[in-house]
mmCIF file with all atom_site columns, C-alpha atoms in Angstrom:
data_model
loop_
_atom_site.group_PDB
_atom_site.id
_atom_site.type_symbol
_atom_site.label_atom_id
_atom_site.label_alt_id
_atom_site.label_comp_id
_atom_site.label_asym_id
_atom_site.label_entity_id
_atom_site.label_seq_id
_atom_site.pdbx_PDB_ins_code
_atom_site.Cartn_x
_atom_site.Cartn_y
_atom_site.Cartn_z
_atom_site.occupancy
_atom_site.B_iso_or_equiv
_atom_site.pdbx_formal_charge
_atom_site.auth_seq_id
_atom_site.auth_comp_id
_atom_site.auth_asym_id
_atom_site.auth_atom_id
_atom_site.pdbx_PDB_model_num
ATOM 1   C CA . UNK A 1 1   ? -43.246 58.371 58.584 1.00 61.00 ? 169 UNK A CA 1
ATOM 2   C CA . UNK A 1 2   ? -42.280 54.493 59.198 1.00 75.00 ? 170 UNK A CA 1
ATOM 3   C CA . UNK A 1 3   ? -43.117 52.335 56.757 1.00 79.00 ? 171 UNK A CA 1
ATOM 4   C CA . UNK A 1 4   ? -46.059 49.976 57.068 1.00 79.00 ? 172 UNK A CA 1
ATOM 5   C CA . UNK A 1 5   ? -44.131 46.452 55.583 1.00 77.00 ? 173 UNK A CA 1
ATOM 6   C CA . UNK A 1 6   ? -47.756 45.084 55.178 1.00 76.00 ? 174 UNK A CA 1
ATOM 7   C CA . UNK A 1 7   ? -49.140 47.323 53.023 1.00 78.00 ? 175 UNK A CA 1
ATOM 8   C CA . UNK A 1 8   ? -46.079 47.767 50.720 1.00 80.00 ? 176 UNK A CA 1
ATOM 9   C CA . UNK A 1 9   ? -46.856 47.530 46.846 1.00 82.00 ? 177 UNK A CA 1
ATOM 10  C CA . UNK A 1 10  ? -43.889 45.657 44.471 1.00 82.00 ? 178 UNK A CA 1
ATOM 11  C CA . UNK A 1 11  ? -42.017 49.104 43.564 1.00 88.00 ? 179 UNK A CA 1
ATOM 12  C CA . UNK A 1 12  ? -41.522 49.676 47.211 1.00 88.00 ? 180 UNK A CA 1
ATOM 13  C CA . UNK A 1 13  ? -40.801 46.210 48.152 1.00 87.00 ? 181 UNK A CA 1
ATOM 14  C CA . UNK A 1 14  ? -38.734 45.741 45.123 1.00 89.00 ? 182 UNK A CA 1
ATOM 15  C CA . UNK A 1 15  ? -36.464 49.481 46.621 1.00 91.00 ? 183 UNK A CA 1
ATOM 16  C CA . UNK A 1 16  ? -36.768 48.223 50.311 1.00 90.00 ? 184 UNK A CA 1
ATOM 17  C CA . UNK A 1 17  ? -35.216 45.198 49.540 1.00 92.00 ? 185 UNK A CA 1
ATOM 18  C CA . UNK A 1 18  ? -32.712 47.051 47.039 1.00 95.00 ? 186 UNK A CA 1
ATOM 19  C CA . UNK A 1 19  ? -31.809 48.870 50.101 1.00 94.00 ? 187 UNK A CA 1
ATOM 20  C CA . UNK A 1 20  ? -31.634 45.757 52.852 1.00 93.00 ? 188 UNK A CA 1
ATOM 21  C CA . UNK A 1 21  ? -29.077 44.095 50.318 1.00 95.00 ? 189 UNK A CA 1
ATOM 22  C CA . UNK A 1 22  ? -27.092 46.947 50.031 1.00 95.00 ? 190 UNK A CA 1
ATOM 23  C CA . UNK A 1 23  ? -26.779 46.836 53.696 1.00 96.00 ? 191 UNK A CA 1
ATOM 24  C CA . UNK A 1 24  ? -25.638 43.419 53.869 1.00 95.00 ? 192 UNK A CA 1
ATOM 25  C CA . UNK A 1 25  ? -23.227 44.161 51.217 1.00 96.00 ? 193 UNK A CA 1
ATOM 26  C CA . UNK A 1 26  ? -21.716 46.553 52.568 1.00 96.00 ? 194 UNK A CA 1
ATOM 27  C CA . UNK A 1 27  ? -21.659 45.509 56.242 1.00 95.00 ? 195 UNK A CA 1
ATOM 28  C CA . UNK A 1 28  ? -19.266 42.577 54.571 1.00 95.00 ? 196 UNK A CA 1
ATOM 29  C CA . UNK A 1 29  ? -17.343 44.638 52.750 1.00 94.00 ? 197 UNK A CA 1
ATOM 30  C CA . UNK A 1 30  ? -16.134 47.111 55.199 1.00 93.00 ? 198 UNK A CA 1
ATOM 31  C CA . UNK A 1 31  ? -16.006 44.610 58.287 1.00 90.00 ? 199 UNK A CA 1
ATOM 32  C CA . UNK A 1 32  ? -14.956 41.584 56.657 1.00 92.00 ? 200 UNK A CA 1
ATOM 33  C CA . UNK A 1 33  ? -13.024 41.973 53.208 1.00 89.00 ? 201 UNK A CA 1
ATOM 34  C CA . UNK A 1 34  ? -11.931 45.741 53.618 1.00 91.00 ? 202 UNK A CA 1
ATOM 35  C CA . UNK A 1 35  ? -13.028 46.142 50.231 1.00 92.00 ? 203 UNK A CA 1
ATOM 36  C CA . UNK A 1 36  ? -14.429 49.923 50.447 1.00 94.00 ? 204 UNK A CA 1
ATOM 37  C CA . UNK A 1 37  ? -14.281 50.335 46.702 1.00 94.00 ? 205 UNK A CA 1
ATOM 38  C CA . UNK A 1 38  ? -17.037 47.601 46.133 1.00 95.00 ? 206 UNK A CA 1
ATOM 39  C CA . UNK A 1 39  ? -18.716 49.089 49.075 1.00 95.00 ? 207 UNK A CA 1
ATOM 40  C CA . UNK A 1 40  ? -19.051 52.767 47.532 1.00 96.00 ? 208 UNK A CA 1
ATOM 41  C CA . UNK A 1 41  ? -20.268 50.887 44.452 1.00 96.00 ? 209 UNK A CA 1
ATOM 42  C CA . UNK A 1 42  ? -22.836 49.196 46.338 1.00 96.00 ? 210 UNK A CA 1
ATOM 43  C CA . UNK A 1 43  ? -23.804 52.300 47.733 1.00 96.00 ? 211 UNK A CA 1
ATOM 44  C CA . UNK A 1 44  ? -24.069 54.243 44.261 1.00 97.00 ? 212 UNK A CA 1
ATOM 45  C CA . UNK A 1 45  ? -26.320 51.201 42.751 1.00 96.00 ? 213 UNK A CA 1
ATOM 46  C CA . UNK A 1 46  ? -28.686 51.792 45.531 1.00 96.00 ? 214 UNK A CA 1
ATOM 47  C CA . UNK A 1 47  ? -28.596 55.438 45.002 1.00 96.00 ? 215 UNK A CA 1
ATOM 48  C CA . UNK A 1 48  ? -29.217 54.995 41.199 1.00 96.00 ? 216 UNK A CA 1
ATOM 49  C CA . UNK A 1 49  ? -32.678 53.139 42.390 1.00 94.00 ? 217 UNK A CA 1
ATOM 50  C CA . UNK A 1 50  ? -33.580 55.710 44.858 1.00 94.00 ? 218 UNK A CA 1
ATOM 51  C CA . UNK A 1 51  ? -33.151 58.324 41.647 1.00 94.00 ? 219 UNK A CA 1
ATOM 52  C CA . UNK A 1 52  ? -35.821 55.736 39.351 1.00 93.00 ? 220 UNK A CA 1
ATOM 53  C CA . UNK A 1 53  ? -37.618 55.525 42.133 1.00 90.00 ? 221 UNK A CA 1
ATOM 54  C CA . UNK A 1 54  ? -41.221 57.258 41.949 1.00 86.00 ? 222 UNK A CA 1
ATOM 55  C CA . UNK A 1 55  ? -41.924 58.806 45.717 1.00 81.00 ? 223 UNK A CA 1
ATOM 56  C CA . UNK A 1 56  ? -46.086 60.296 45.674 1.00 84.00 ? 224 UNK A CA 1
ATOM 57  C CA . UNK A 1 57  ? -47.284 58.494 48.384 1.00 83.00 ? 225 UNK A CA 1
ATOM 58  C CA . UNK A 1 58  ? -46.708 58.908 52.194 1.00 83.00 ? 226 UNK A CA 1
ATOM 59  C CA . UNK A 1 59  ? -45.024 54.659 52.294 1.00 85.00 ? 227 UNK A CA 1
ATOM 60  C CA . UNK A 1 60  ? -42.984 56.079 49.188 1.00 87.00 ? 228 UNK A CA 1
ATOM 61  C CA . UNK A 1 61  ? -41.204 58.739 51.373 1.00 90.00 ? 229 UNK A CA 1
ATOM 62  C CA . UNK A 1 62  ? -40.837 56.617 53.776 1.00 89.00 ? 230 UNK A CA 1
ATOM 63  C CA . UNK A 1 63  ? -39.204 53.771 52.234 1.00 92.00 ? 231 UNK A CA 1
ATOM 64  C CA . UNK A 1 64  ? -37.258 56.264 50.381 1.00 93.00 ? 232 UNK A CA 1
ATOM 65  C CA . UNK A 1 65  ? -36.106 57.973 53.742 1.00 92.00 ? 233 UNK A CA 1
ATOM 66  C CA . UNK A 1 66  ? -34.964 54.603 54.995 1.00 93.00 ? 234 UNK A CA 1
ATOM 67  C CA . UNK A 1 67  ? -33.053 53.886 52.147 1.00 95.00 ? 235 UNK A CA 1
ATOM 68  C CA . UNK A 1 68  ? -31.177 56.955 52.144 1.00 96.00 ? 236 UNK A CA 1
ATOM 69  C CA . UNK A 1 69  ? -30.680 56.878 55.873 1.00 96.00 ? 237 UNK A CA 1
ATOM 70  C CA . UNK A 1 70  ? -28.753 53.821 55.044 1.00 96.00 ? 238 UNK A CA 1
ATOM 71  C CA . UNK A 1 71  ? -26.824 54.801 52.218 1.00 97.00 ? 239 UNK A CA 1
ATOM 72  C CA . UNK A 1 72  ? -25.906 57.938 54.780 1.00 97.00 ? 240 UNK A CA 1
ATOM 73  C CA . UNK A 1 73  ? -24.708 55.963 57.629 1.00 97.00 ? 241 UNK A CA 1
ATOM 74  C CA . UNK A 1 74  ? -23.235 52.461 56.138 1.00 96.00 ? 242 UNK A CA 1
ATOM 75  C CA . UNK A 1 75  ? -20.883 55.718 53.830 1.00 96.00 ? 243 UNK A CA 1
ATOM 76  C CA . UNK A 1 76  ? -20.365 57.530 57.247 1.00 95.00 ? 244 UNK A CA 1
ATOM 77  C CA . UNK A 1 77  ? -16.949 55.150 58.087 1.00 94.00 ? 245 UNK A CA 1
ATOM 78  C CA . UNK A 1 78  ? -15.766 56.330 54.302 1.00 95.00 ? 246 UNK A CA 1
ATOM 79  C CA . UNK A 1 79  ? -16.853 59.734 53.736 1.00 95.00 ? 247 UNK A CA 1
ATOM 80  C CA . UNK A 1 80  ? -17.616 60.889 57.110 1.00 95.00 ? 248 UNK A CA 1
ATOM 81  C CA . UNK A 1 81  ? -17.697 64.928 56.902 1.00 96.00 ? 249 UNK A CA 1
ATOM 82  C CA . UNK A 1 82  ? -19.689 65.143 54.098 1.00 96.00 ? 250 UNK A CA 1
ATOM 83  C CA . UNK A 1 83  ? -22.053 62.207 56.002 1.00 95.00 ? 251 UNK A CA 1
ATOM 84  C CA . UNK A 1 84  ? -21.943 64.316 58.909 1.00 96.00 ? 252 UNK A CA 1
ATOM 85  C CA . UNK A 1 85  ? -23.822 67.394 56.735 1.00 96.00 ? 253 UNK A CA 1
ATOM 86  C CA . UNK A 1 86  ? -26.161 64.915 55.180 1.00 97.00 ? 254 UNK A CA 1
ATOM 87  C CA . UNK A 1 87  ? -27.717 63.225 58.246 1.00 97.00 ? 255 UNK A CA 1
ATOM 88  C CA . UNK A 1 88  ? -28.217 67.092 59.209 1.00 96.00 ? 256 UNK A CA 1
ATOM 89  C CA . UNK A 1 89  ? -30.083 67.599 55.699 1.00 96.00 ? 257 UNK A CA 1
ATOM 90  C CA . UNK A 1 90  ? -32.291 64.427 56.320 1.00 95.00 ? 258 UNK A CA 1
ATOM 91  C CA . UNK A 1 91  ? -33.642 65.930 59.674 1.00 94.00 ? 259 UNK A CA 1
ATOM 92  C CA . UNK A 1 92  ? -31.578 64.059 61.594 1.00 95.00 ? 260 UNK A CA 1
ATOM 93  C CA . UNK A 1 93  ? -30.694 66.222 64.686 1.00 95.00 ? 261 UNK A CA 1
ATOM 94  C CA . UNK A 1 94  ? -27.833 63.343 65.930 1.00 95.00 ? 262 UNK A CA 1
ATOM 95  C CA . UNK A 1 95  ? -24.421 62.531 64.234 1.00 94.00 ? 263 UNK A CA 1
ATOM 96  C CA . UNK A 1 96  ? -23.692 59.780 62.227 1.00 95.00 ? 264 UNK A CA 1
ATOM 97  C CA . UNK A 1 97  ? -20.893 58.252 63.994 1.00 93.00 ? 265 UNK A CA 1
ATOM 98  C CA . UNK A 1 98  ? -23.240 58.218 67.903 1.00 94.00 ? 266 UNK A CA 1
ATOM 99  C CA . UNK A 1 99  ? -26.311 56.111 65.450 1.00 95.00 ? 267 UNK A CA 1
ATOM 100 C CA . UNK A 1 100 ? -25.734 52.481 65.391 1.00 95.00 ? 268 UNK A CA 1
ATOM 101 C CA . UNK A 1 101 ? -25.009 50.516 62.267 1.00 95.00 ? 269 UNK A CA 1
ATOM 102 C CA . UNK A 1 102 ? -28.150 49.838 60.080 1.00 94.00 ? 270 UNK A CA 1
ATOM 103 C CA . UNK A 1 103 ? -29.573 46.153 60.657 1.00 92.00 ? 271 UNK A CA 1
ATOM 104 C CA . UNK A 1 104 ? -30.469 43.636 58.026 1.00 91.00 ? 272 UNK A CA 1
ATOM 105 C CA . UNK A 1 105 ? -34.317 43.125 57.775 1.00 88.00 ? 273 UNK A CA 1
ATOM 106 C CA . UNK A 1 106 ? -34.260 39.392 56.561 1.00 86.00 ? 274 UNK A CA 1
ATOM 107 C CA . UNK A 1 107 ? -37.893 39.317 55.756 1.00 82.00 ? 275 UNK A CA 1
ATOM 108 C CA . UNK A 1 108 ? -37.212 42.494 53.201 1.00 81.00 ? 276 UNK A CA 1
ATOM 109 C CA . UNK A 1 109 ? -34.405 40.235 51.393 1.00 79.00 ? 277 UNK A CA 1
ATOM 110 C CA . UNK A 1 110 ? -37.430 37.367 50.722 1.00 77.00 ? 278 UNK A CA 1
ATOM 111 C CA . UNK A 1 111 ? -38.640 37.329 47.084 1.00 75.00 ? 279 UNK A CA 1
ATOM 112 C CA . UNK A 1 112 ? -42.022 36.891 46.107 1.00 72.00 ? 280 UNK A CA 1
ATOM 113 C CA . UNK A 1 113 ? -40.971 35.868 42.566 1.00 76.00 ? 281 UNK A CA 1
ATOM 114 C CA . UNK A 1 114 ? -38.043 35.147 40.989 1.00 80.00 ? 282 UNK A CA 1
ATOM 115 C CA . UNK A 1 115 ? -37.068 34.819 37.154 1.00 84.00 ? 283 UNK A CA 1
ATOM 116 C CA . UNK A 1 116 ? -35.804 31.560 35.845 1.00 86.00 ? 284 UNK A CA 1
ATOM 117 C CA . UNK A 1 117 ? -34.246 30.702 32.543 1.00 87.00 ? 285 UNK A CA 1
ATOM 118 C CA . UNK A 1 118 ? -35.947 28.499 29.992 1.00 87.00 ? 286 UNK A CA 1
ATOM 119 C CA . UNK A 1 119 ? -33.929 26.298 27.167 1.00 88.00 ? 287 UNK A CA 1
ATOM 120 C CA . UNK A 1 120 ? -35.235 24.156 24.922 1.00 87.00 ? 288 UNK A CA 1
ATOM 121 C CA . UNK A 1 121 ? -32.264 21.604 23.882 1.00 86.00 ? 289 UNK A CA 1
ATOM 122 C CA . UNK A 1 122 ? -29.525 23.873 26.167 1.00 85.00 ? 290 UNK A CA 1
ATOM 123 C CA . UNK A 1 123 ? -30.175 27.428 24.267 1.00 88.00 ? 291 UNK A CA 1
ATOM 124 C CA . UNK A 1 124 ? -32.020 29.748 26.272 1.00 88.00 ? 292 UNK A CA 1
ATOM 125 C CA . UNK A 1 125 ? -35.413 30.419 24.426 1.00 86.00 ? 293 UNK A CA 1
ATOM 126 C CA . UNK A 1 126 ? -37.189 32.536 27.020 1.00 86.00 ? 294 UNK A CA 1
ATOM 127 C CA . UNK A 1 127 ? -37.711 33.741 31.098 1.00 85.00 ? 295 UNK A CA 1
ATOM 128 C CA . UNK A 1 128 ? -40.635 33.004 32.845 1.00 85.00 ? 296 UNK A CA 1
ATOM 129 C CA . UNK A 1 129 ? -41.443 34.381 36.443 1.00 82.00 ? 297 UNK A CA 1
ATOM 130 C CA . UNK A 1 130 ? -42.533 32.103 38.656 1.00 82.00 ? 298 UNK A CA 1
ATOM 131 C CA . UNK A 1 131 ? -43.892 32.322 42.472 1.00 79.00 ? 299 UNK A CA 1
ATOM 132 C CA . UNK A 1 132 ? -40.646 31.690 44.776 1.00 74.00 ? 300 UNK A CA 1
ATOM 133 C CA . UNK A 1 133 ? -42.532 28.470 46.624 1.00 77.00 ? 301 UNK A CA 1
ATOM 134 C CA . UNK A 1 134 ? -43.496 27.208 42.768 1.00 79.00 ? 302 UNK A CA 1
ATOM 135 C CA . UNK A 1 135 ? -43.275 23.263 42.616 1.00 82.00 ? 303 UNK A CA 1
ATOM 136 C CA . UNK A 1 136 ? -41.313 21.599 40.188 1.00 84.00 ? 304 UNK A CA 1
ATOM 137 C CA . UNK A 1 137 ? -44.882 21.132 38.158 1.00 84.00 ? 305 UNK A CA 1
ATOM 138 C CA . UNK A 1 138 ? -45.991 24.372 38.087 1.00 84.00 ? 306 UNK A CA 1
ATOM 139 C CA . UNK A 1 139 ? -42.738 25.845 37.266 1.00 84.00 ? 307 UNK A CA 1
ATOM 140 C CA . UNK A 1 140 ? -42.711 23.394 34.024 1.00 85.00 ? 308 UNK A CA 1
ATOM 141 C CA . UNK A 1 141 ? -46.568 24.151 32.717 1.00 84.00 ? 309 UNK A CA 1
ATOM 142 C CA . UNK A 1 142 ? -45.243 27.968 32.926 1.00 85.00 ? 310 UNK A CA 1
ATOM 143 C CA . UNK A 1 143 ? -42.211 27.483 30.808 1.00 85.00 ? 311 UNK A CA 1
ATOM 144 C CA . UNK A 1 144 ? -44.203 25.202 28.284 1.00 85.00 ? 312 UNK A CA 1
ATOM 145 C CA . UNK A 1 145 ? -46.603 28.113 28.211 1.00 86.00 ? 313 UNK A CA 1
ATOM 146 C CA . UNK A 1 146 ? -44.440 30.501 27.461 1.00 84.00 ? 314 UNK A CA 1
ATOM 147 C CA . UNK A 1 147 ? -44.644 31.582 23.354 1.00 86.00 ? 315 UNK A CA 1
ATOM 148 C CA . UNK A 1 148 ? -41.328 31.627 22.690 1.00 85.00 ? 316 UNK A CA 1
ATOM 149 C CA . UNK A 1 149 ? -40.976 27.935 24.213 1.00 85.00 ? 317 UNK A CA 1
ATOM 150 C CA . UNK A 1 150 ? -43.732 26.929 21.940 1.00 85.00 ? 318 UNK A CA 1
ATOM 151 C CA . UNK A 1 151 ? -42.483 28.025 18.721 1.00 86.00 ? 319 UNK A CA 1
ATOM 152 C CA . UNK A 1 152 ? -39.247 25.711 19.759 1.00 85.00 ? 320 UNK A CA 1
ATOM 153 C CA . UNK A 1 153 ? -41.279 22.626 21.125 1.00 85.00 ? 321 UNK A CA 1
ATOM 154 C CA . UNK A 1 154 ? -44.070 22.602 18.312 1.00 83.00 ? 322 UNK A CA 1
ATOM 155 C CA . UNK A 1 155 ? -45.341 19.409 16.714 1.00 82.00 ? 323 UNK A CA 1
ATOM 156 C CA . UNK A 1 156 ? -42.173 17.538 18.519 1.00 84.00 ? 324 UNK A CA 1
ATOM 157 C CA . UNK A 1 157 ? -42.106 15.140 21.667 1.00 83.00 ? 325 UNK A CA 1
ATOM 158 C CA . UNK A 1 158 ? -40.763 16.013 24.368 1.00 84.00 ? 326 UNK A CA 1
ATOM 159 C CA . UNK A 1 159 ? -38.708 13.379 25.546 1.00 85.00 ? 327 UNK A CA 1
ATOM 160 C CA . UNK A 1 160 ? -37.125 14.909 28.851 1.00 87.00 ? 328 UNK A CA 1
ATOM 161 C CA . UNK A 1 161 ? -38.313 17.814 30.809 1.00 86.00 ? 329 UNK A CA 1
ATOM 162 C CA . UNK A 1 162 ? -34.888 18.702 33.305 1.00 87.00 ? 330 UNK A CA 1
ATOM 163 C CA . UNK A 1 163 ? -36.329 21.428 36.577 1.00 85.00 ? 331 UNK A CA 1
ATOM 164 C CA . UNK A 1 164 ? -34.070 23.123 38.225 1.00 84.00 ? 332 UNK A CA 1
ATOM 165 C CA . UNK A 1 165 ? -35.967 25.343 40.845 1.00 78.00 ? 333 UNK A CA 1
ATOM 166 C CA . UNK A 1 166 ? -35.170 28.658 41.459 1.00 77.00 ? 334 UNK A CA 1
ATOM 167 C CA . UNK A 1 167 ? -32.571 28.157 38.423 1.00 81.00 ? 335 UNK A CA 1
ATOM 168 C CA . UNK A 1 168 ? -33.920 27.276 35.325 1.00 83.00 ? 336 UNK A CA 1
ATOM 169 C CA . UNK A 1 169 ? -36.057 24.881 32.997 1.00 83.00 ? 337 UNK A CA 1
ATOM 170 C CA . UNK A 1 170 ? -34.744 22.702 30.461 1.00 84.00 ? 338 UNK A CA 1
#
């Protein structure tokens, strides 16, 4: 099946996106920097997720299927016998080497969240999660909210609140 982007819950978004970086990285390391160590290493972190990954639902195979179609054909240039045998496994009834190189889906690389550090005084205390279009406000009541923070912060002023976004709170 193809996979419905819309209706994707935050495991499969979370291996979708696993799988569009992967593709990225390796597209750089093979055509740019020759580096096809890094690239097989790449390539084995993405299958590690596809192995944590828990496939029940019809959008599970399917974003599963896509990312092991890529791991198949960005490791065809490397490996390309045994790539050859596992496009046949996957029900492909092409070759690798006639399918075109696997495309970047930019909107799959977009977070919804991201994780930022929180220090009180310049030691890290804590990590909040925070909405990836968070202003600089919101960003701060969630890392004075956080429990750790407080234990740090209680019954003192504080005197300067440095935001970072997308990086950290201080």
């Amino acid at each position: 099946p193809a996979v419905e982007i819309a209706g994707l819950n935050d495991q499969q978004r979370e291996l979708r996106r696993k799988t569009h970086e992967t593709i990225a990285k390796v597209s750089d390391d093979i055509g740019r920097r020759y580096t096809f160590n890094t690239a097989i290493a790449a390539a084995m972190e993405l299958l590690n997720a596809v192995n944590r990954f828990d496939a029940d639902q019809p959008q599970d195979r399917a974003v599963l299927g896509e990312a092991l179609d890529a791991v198949v054909l960005v490791l065809s240039p490397i490996v390309p016998h045994i790539c050859h045998e596992l496009w046949q496994v996957l029900g492909h009834t092409t070759v690798p080497v006639d399918e075109p190189w696997p495309e970047v889906d930019e909107a799959a690389l977009a977070k919804d969240t991201i994780d930022i550090v929180v220090q009180v005084n310049g030691k890290l205390r804590g990590h909040i999660s925070v909405a990836a279009d968070a202003d600089k406000d919101a960003i701060e009541a969630l890392a004075l909210a956080n429990e750790n923070v407080q234990r740090f912060i209680a019954n003192k002023e504080i005197r300067k609140t440095i935001v970072v976004p997308g990086r950290l709170v201080n």
